[in-house]
Each structure stands twice: as C-alpha cells, then as structure tokens.
Short mmCIF file of C-alpha atoms and ligand atoms in Angstrom, two decimals:
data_model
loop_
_atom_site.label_atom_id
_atom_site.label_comp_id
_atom_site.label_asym_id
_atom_site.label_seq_id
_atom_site.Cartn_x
_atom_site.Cartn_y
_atom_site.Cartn_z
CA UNK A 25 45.64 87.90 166.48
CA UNK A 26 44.48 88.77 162.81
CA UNK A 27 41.57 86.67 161.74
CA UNK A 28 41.37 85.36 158.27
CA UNK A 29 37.82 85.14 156.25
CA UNK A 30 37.63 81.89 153.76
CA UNK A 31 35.11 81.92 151.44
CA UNK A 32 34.54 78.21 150.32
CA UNK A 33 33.53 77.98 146.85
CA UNK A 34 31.25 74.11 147.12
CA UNK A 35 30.73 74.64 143.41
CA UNK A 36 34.48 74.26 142.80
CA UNK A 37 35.37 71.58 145.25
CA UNK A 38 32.33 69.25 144.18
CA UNK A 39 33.70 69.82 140.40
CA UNK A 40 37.48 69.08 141.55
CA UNK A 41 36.51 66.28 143.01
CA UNK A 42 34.10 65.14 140.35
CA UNK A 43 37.05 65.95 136.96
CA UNK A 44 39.37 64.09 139.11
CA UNK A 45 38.18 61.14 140.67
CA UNK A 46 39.21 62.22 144.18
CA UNK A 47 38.09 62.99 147.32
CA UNK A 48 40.07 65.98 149.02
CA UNK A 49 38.85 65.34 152.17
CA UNK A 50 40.83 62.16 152.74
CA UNK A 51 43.76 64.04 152.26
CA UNK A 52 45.94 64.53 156.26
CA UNK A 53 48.35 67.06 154.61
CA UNK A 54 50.97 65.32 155.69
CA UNK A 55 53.48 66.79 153.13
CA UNK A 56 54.28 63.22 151.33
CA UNK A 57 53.76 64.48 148.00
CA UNK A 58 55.39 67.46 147.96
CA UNK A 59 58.57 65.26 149.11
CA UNK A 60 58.69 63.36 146.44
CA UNK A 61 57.54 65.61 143.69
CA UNK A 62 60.63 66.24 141.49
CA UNK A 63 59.25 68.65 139.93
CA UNK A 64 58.73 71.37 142.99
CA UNK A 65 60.72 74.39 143.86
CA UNK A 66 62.07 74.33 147.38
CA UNK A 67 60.62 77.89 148.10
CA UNK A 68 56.77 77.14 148.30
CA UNK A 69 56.46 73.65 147.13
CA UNK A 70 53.24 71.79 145.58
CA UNK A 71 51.49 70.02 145.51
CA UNK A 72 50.23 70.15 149.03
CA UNK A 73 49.59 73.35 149.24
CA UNK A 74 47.31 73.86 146.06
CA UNK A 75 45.24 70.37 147.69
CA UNK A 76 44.89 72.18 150.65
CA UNK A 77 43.37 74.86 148.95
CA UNK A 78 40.94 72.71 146.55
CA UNK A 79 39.43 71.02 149.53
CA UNK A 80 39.20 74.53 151.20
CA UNK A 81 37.45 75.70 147.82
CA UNK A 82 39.44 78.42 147.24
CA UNK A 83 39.20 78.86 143.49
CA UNK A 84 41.08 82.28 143.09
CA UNK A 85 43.95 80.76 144.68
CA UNK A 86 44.37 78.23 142.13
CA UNK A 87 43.36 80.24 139.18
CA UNK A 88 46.27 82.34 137.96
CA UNK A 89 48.37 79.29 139.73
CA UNK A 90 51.46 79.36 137.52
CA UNK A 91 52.76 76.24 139.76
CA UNK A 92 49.58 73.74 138.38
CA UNK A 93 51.47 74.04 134.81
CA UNK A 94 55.16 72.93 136.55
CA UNK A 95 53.42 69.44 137.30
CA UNK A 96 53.65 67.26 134.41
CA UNK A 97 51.26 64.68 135.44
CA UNK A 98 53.85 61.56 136.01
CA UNK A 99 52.14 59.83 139.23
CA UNK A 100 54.76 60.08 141.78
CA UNK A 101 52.58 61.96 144.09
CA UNK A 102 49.64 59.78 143.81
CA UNK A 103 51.74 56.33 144.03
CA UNK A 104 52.95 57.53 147.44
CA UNK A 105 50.32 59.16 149.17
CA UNK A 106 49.23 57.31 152.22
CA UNK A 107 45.95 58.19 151.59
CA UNK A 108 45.11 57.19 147.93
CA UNK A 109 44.01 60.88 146.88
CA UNK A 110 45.93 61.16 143.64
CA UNK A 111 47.07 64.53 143.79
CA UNK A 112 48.16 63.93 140.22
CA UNK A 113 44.92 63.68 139.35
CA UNK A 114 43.76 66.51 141.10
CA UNK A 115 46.13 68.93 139.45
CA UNK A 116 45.29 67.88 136.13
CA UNK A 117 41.58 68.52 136.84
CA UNK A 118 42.81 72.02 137.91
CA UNK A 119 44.66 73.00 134.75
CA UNK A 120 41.44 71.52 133.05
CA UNK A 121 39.38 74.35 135.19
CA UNK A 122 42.16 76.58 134.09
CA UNK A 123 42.05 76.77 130.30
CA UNK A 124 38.07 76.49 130.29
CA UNK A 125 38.11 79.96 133.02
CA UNK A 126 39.92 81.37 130.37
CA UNK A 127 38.35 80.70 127.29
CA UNK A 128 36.69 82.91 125.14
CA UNK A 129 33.91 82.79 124.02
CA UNK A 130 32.92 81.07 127.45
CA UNK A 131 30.02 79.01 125.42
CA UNK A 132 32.62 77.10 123.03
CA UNK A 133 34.75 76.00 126.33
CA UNK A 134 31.43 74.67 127.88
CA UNK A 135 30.41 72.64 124.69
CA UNK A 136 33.71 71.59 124.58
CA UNK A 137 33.75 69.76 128.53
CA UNK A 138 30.36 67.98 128.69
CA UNK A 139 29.86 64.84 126.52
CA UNK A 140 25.88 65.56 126.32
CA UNK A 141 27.14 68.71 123.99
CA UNK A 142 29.07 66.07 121.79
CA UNK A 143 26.53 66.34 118.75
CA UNK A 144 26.50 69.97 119.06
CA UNK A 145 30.54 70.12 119.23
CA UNK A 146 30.27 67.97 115.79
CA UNK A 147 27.28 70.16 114.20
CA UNK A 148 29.20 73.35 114.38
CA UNK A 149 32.52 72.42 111.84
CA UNK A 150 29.94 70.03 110.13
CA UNK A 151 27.27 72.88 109.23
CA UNK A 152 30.64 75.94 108.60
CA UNK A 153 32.21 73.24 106.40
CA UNK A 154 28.61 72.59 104.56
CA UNK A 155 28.05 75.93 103.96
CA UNK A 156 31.61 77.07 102.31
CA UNK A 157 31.46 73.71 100.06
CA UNK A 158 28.27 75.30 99.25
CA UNK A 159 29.58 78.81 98.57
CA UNK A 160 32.01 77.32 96.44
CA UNK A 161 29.67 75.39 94.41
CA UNK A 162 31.63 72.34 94.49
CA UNK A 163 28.33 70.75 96.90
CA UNK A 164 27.94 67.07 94.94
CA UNK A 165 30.16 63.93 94.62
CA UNK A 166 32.32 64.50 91.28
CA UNK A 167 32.59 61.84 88.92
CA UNK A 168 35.80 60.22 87.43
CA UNK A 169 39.41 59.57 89.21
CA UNK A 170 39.74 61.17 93.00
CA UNK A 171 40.98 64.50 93.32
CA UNK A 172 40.15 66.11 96.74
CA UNK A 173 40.07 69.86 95.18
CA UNK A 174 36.99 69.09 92.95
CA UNK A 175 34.83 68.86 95.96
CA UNK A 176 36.52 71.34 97.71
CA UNK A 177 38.92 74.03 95.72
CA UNK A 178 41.84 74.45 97.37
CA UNK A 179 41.84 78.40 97.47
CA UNK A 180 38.52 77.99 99.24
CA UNK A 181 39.96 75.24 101.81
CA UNK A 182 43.28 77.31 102.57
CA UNK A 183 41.60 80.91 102.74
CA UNK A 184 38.46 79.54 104.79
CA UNK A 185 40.79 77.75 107.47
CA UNK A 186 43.12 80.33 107.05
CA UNK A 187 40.63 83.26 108.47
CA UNK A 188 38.89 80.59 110.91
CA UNK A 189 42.34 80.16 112.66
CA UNK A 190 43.11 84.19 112.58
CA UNK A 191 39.87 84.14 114.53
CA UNK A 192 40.79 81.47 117.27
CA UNK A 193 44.25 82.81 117.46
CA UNK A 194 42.45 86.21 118.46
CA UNK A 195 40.94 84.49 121.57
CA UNK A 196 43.34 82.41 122.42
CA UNK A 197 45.65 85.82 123.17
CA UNK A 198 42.71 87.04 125.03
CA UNK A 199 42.57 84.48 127.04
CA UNK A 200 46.59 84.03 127.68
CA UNK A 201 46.69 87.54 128.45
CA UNK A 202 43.78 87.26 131.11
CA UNK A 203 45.96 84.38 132.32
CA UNK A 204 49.37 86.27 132.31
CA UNK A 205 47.77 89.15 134.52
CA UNK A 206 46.41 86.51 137.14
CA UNK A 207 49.62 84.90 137.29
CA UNK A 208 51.20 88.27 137.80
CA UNK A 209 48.19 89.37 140.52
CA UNK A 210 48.41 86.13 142.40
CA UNK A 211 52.42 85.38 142.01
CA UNK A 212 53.86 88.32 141.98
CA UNK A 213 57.46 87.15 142.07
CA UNK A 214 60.26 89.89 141.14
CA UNK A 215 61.54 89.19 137.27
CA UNK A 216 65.11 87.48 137.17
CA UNK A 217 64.91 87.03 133.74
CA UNK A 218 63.83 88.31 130.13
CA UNK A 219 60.67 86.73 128.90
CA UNK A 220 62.71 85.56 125.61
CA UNK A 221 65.45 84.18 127.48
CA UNK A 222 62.70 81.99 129.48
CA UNK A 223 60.91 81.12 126.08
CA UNK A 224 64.07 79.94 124.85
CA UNK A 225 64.59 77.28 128.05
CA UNK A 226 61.28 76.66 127.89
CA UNK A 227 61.52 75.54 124.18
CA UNK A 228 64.92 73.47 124.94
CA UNK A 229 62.57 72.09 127.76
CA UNK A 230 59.90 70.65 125.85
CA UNK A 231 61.90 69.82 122.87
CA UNK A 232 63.10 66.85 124.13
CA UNK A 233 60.66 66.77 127.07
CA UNK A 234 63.25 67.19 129.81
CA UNK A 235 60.70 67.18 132.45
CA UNK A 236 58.69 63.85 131.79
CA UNK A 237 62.51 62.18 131.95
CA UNK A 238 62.48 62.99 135.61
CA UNK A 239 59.10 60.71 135.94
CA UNK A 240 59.81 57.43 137.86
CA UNK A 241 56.55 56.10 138.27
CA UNK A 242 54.60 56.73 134.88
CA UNK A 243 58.53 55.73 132.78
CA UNK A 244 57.37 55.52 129.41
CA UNK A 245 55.30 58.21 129.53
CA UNK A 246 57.71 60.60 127.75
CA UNK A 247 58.33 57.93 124.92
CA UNK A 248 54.21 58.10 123.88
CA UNK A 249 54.59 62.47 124.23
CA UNK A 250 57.63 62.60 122.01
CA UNK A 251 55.91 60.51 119.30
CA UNK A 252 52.82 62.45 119.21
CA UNK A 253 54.59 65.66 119.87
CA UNK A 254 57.18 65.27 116.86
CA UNK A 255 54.34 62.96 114.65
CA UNK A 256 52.45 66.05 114.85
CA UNK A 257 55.05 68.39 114.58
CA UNK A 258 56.08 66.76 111.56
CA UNK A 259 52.36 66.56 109.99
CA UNK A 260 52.32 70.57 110.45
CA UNK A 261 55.15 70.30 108.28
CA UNK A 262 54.40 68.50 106.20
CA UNK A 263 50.54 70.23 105.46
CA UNK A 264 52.41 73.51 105.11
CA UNK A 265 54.79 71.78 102.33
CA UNK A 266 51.46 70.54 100.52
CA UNK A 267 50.40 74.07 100.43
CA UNK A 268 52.91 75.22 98.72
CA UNK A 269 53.07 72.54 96.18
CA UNK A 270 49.24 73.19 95.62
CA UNK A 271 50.57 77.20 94.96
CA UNK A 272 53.42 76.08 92.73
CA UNK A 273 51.49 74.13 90.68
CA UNK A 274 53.10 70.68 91.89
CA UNK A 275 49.52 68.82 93.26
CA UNK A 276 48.77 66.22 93.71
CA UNK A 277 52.30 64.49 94.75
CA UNK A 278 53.45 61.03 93.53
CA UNK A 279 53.77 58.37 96.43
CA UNK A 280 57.15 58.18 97.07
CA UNK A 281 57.61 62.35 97.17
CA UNK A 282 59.72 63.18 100.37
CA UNK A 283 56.49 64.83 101.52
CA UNK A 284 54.45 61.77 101.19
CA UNK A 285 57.11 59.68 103.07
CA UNK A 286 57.57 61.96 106.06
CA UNK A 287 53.64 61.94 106.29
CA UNK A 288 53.98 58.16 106.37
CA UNK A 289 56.15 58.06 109.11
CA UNK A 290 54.54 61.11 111.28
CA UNK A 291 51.12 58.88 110.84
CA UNK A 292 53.02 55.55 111.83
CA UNK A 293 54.68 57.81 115.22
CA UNK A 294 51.73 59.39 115.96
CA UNK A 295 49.34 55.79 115.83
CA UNK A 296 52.48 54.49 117.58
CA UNK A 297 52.09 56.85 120.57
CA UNK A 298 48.65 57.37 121.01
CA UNK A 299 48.02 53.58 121.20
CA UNK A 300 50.62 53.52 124.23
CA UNK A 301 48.64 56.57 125.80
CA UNK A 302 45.08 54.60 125.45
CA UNK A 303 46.73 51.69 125.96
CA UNK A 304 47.96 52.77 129.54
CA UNK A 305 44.52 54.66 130.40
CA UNK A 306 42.34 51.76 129.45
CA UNK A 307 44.81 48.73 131.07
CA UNK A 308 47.04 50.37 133.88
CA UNK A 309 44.45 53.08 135.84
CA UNK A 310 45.89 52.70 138.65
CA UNK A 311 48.77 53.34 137.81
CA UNK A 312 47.89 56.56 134.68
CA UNK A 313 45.53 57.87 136.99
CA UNK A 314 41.73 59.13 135.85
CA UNK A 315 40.93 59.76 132.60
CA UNK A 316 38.07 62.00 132.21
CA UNK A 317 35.93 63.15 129.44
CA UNK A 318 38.64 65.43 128.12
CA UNK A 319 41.37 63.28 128.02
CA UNK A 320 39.37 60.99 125.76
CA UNK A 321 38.00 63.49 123.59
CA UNK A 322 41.62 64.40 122.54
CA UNK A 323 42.73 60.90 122.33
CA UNK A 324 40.07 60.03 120.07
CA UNK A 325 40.07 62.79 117.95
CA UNK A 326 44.15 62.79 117.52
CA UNK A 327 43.91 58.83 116.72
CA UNK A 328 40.73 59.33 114.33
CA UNK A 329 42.73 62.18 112.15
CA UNK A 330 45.65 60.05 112.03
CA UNK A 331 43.49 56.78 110.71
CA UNK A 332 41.69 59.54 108.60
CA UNK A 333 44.82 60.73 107.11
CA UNK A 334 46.13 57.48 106.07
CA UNK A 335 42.44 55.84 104.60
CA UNK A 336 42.13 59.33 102.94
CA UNK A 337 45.70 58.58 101.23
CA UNK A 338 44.50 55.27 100.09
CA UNK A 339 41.26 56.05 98.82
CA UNK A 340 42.66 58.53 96.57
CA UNK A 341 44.89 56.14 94.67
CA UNK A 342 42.34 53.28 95.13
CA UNK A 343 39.39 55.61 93.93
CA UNK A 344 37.30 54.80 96.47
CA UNK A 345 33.16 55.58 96.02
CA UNK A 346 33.71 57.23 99.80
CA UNK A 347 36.71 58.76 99.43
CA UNK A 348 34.76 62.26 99.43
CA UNK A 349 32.84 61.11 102.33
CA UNK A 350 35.75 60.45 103.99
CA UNK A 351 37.31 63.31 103.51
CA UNK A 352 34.65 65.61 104.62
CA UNK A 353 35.22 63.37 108.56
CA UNK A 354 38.33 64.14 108.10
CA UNK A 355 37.76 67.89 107.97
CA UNK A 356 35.56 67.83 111.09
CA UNK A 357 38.52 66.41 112.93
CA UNK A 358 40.98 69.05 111.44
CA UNK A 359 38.57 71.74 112.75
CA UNK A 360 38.54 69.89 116.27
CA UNK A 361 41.69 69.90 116.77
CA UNK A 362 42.67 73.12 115.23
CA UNK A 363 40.42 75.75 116.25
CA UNK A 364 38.66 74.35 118.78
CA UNK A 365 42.62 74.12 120.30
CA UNK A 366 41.61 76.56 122.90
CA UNK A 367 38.86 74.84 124.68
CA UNK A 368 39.76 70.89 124.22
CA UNK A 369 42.93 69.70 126.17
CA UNK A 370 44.91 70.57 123.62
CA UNK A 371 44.73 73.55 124.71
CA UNK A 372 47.18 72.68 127.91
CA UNK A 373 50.17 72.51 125.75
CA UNK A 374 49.29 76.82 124.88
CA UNK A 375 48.83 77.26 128.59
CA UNK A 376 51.40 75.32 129.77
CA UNK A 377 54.02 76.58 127.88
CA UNK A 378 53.20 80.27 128.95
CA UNK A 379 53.02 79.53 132.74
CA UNK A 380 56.68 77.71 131.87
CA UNK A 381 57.65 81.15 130.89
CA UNK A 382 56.39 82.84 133.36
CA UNK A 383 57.94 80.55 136.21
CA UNK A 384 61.35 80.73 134.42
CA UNK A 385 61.29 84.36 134.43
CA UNK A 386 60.40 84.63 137.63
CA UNK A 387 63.00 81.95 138.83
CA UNK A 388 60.75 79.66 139.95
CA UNK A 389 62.06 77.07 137.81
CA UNK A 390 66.42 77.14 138.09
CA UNK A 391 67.15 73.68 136.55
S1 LIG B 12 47.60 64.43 148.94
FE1 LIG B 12 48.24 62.60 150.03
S2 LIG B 12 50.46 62.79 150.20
FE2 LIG B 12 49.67 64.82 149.66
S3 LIG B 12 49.41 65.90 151.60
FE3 LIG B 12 47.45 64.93 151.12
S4 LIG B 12 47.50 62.95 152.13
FE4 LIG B 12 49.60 63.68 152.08
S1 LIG B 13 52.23 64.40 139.26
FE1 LIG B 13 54.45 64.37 139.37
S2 LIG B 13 55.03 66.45 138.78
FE2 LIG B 13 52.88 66.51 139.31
S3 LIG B 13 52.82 67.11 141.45
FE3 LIG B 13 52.77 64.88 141.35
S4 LIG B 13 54.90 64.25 141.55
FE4 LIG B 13 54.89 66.42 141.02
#
C-alpha cells in the first residue's frame, strides 16, 4: 500500500482559524455542506474537501485553489452544518490568504491585513499626496470662492494618479499571473473553452450577479452587491467624464449637469448598499457570518469616500473654510481604494473574476 507524507503547516491552520472565527477541528466531514452548496460542481465538490484540507494544514492545496473563488459567500453551508463551523466563513478567510500570497510587494499586503499598521497604511498616500501638492507649489489654503484645482492643479492630480495606478496595475499582473500558473499546477483540468469566450460568461455572470441569486440563506445579499457594484461602476464613469470636461475646458460643472446627477444617484446607491452590508454584519452575525479586519476596512473606506464625495460637493458651492481639508481625506480614501486595490479586499473582485475564467474554461463551471 503506497504511503502518503502530510506536512501540516500549524502556521496556516492557527491563521484560518483565527481570519475566520472557526474551529476546523469540530468539523466530522460529514459531507452536509457540500450537499447543499449550490454553487459546487458535481465532479469534486467543495466545500468539504478544501475544510478537510485547512484543518490538515495543507496550504499548497488551497493556494492556486480556483474552486475558493466559485463560493460566493451566501451562508448556506454554515446555516446547515451540524457542527456550527461556518465553512462560509472559512472560505472567505482562504481567498483572504489568497490575494495577500500573491501580492506584490509582499510588505504593502502585510500593512494592508493588520489593524496595528493602520497609521502606517494612512501615512503612506498622506506623505505621496503631501509631497506632489508640494511639487506643484499649490502647498497653502487659497483664498476667495472654492475651486479644488487651486490647491491641487488638475494636470498634476490626473498625471500623478495616472502613473501611481500604471504602477499598481504592474503588480497586480504579477501577481494574477503567479496565480494563473498555480491554478494551472494544482488544477490542471484539460481546456474546453477559449479564455475570451469564458471572460465573456464570466462578465454576463457578474453583471447582474447571477450567482448571489442562487443564495437562499443570506437573500438580500445580491440587492446590497448590485448597488455598490453599479454605484461604483457608475462613479468610474462618471470621474472619467469630469476628466474630460477638465481637458475641454468645461470645469467646474453646474449642479444640475447630467454628470452631477448621475454622481448623485451613484452616491445615494452606493450609501444605500453599504448601509445594508454593515447593517447585516453589525445586527444579523449569525446569520452574515464573521467579519474580520478586512471586511471592515473596505466597508469603511467605500462608505467614507462616498460621504466624502457628497460633503466635498457641498462645500464647494457652500464655500466652506474646510472644504480643502476635506478634500485632501478625500484623496487618502481615493488612494485606498484605488491602488492599494491589490492588497485590501477589494482586491477579491480582480481575483475572483480570473479564477471565474479559469473554471469556465476549464468546464468547471457549465451553468
Ligand atoms: S463543515 Fe460542517 S457540514 Fe461541512 S463537512 Fe464539516 S461538519 Fe459537515
Ligand atoms: S458559502 Fe454558499 S457558495 Fe460558498 S461554499 Fe457555502 S454554500 Fe457554497
């Protein structure tokens, strides 16, 4: 009979356990999960097998684990396990693991995940930000009516951010392409379709979130991700149509512009949404499962740049002594949740939608 070496990593199962609230060893492996996952192929279903595997330790199984992303976090698993583990939870502390394995540079990801490196996190955008006002020798409060450009020129603002995010989006391939090989090492399923073709149902997918519909425990959980997803969606928008006005000479916009009232709105959805989300995670645990340090650190940041946003709008026709100050906040947020994308958990949308391709193409996802 062949004999078959594990090597336990304790570091990884004492930080599963820890990100997600659980303890693995309670769990029988009695399959009950798995059964009522909607979300699992028949051919090698999770999520049993991937909690057999944290509470064995083995982190190279579940790194590269293109099955993790397939789980979209809606409770079913957790509401029926005899055993109260929350595999739910479990998974989402391995996709956490995930993103920060591949993360480069490693340092950002850990400053990122532990709240004692908060202040740092903050000092880094606030310092960068500093230091180009400074280069642009716009550094004081200007005097008379509020105008955003005279404390920081918009050619500075767009070509800063502009070469910032070229950066990021360098590392952020590195690190997808670090995952892509995994998946292909550790899942090496025969291609049955064309990576565009999979990107294309994986698009139609999230577009109207096809996957969260299939929830039955966590219900309205798709309603609070289409309002943030499309609120933001439609804030991208409408920041790339300010840019252009600011290049055709058409800044700053009158209130009722199209542009302003579709920024309105995307504020109002996103608010909307993420006050569901902390709504549910603060009131109904049980039911929304853990929230760790990274969950709130994107919640808060998301709902402070949409408050931002909308104060920043007001002080500008209200002339507000702060509005500069506020401003400047509201930069810091912009640069969390832009470039450091990668390494907060909004970086699981990147990953996420990359395993989707990868399962599609390998037909591990048919519906
Ligand atoms: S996590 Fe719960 S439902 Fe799943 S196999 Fe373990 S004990 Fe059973
Ligand atoms: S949380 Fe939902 S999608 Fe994820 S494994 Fe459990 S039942 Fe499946």
């Amino acid at each position: 009979m062949d004999t078959i070496t594990l090597n336990p990593d304790i570091d990884f199962i004492k930080h599963t356990k820890l990100a997600s609230g659980s303890s693995l060893k309670q769990c029988v492996q009695c399959g009950e999960c798995t059964a009522v996952c909607s979300l699992s192929p028949v051919h090698k279903p999770f999520p049993r097998k991937e909690m057999m595997w944290a509470a064995w330790g083995l982190r190279d199984k579940l790194t590269g684990n293109p099955d993790i992303w397939l789980c979209h976090q809606c409770g079913d698993c957790s509401a029926h396990c005899p055993r109260g583990v929350n595999p739910a939870d479990v998974l989402s502390a391995l996709r956490q693991m995930n993103y920060m394995h591949y993360a480069r540079p490693k340092f950002l990801a850990r400053i990122l995940n532990k709240p004692s490196y908060l202040p740092l996190a903050v000092a880094i955008p606030f310092i960068i930000i500093l230091l180009i006002i400074y280069s642009a020798g716009t550094l004081s409060i200007p005097e008379g009516p509020v105008l955003y450009s005279k404390f920081f020129p918009h050619a500075w603002l767009n070509s800063s951010f502009f070469l910032i995010t070229l950066i990021i989006a360098g590392f952020t391939v590195w690190g997808i392409r670090k995952f892509w090989s995994d998946m292909k090492r550790n899942y090496p399923l025969r291609r049955k379709a064309g990576i565009l073709t999979s990107l294309k149902e994986v698009i139609s997918e999230i577009i109207v979130h096809r996957n969260f519909n299939k929830c039955s425990t966590q219900k309205t959980r798709g309603v609070s991700h289409l309002l943030v997803f499309y609120g933001f969606i439609l804030l991208l928008a409408v920041t790339a149509g300010a840019i252009v006005a600011v290049i055709t000479g058409n800044y700053p916009l009158p209130f009722f512009s199209p542009l302003k009232i579709t920024g309105n709105i995307a504020a109002l959805m996103m608010f909307s949404g993420l006050s569901i989300m902390i709504y549910q995670r603060l009131f109904n645990k049980k039911k929304y499962g853990n929230t760790n340090y990274s969950d709130w650190l994107l919640l808060v940041v998301l709902m402070l740049l949409t408050i931002s946003g909308v104060v920043l709008e007001v002080a500008r026709y209200q002339n507000w002594h702060l509005a500069y100050h506020i401003y400047f906040l509201h930069l810091i947020l912009v640069w969390f949740l832009i470039f450091y994308a990668p390494y907060i958990k909004f970086g699981h949308f990147i990953y996420r939608t990359v395993a989707l391709v990868y399962a599609r193409s390998r037909g591990r996802i048919i519906s």
